[in-house]
mmCIF file of C-alpha atoms in Angstrom:
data_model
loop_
_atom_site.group_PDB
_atom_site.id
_atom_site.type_symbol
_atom_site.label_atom_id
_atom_site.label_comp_id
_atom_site.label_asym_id
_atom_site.label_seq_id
_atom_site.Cartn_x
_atom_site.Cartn_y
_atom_site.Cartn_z
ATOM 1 C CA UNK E 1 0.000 0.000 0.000
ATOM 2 C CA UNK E 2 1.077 3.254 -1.129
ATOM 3 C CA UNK E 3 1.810 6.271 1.486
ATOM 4 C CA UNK E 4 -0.117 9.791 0.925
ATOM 5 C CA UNK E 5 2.597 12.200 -0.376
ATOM 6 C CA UNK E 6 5.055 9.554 -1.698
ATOM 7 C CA UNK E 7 5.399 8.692 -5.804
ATOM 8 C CA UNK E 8 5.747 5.395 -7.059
ATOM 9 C CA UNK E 9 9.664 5.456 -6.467
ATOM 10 C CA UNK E 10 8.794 5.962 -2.426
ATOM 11 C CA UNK E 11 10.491 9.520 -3.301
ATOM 12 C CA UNK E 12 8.562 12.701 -1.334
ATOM 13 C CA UNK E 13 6.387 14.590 -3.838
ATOM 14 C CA UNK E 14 6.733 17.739 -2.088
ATOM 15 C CA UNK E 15 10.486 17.538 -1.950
ATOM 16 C CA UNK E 16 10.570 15.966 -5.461
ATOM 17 C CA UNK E 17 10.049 18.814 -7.292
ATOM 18 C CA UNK E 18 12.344 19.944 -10.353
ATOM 19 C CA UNK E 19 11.847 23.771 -10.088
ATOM 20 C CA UNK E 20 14.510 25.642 -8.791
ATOM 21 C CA UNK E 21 13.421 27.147 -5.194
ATOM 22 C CA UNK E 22 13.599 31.106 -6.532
ATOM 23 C CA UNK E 23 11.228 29.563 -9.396
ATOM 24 C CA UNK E 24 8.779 27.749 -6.519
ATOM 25 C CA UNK E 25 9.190 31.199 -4.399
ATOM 26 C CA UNK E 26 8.342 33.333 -7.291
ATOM 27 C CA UNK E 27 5.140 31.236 -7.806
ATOM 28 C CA UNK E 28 3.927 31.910 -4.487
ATOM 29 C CA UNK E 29 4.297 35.531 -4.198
ATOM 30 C CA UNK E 30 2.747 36.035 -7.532
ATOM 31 C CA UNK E 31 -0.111 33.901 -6.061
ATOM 32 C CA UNK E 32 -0.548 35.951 -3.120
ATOM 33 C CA UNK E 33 -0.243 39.364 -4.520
ATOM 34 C CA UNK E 34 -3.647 37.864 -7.183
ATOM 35 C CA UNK E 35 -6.863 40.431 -6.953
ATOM 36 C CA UNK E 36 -8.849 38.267 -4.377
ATOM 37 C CA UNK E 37 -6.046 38.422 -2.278
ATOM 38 C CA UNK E 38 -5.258 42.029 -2.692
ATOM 39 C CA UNK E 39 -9.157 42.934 -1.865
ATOM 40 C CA UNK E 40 -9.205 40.375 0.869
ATOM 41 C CA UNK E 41 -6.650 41.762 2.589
ATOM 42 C CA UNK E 42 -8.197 45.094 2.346
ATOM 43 C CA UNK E 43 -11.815 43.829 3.704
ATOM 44 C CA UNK E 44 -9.903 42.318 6.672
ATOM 45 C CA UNK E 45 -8.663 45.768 7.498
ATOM 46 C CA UNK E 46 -11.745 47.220 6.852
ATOM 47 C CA UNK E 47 -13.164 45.484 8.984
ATOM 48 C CA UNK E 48 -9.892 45.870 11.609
ATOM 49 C CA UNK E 49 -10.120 49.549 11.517
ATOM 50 C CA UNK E 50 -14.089 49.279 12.365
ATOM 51 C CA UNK E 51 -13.261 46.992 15.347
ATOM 52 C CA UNK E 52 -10.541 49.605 16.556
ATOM 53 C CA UNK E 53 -13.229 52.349 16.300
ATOM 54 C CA UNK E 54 -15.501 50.476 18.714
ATOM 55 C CA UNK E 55 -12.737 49.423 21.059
ATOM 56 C CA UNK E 56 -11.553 53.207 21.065
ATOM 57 C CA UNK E 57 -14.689 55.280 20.367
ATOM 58 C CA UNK E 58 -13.308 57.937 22.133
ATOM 59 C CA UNK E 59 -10.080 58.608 20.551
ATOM 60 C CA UNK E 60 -10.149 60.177 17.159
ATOM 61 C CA UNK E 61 -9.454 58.040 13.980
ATOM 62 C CA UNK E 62 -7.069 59.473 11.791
ATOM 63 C CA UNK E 63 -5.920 58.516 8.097
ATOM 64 C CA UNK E 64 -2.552 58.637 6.869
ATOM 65 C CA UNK E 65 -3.007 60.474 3.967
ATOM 66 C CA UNK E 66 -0.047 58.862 1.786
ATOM 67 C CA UNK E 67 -1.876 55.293 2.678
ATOM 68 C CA UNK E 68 -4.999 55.036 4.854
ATOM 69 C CA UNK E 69 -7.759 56.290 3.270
ATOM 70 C CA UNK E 70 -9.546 53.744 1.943
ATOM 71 C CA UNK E 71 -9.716 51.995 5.272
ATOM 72 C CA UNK E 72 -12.443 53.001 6.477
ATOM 73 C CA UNK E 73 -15.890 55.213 5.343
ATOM 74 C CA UNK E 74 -15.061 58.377 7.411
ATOM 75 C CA UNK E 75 -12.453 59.608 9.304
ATOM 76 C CA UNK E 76 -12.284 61.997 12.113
ATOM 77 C CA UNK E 77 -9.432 64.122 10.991
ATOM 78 C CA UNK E 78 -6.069 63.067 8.540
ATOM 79 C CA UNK E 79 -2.715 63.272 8.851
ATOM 80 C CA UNK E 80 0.508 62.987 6.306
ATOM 81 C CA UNK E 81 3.444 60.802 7.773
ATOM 82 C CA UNK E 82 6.765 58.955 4.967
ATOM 83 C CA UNK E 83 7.683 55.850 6.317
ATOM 84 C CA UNK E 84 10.887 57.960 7.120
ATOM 85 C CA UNK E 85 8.964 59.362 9.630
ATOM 86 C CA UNK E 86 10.293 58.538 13.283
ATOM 87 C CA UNK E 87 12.528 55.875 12.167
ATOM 88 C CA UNK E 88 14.855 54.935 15.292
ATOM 89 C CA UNK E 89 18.010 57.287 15.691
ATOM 90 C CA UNK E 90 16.614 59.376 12.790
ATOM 91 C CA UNK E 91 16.385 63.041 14.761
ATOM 92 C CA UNK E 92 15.804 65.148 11.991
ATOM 93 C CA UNK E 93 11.968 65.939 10.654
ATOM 94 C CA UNK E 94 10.243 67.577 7.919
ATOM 95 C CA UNK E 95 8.376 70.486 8.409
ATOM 96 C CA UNK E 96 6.175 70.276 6.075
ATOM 97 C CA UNK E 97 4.724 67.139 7.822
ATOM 98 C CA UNK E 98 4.364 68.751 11.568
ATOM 99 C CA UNK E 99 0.711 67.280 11.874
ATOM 100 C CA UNK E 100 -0.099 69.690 14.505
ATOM 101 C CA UNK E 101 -3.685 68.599 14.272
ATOM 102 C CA UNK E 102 -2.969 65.464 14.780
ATOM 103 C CA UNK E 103 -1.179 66.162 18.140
ATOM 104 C CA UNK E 104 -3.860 68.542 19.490
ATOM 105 C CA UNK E 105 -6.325 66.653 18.692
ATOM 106 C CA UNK E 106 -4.409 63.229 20.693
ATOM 107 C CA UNK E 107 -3.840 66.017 23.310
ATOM 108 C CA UNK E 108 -7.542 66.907 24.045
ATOM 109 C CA UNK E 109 -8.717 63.341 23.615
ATOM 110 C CA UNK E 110 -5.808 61.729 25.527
ATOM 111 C CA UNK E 111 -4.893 59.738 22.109
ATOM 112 C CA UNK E 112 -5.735 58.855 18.387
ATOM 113 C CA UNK E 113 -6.033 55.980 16.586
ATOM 114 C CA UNK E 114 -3.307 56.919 12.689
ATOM 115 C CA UNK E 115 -4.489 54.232 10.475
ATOM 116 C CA UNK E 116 -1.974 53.688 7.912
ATOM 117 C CA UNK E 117 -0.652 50.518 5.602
ATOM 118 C CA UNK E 118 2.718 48.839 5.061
ATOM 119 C CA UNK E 119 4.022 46.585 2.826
ATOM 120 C CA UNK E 120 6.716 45.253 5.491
ATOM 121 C CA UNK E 121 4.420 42.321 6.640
ATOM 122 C CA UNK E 122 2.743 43.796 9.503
ATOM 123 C CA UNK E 123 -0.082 42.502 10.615
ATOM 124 C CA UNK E 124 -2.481 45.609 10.908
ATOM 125 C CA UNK E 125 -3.319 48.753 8.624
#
């Protein structure tokens, strides 16, 4: 009797492959950067940001303007950060991005809630 996952020869089908590994890893990030999973992802945090806005109803919820938007139906106020942007050991900052409503507004409330997206792998908008 034949074992699951094992050819004819007895050899491992998943490690019996014949494409290169860059080929196989290729593959798999084209699969999971397809349209379902691109609006999947986004639905999930959709539906993050909505949980974050009833955990936290009295903070403001603020978009990141360069990536945040779309997050969410309406926003209490926006904000524009770069990833740049408080980077450890980085002291210098742009003025042009002071966000001053942003930090009054996390003043009189006692915080805010920046909504915002990476690429990096994190796990939340």
């Amino acid at each position: 009797m034949k074992e699951p996952g094992v050819d004819s020869r007895g050899e491992d089908l998943l490690l019996s492959t014949r494409q290169p590994l860059s080929s196989v890893l290729r593959d798999l990030k084209r699969e999971s950067n397809d349209l379902w999973s691109c609006i999947n992802s986004l639905l999930e945090d959709e539906r993050f940001v909505a949980e974050l806005r009833q955990l936290y109803p009295s903070l403001p919820l603020v978009a990141n303007l360069r990536c945040g938007l779309w997050y969410a139906p309406r926003f209490d106020a926006t904000c524009y950060f770069k990833s740049t942007d408080g980077h450890n050991g980085w002291w210098s900052f742009s003025t042009t991005r002071l966000n001053m409503a942003l930090a009054e507004a996390a003043a009189a409330r006692g915080g805010a809630v920046v909504v915002d997206a990476t690429r990096k792998g994190k796990r939340f908008p």
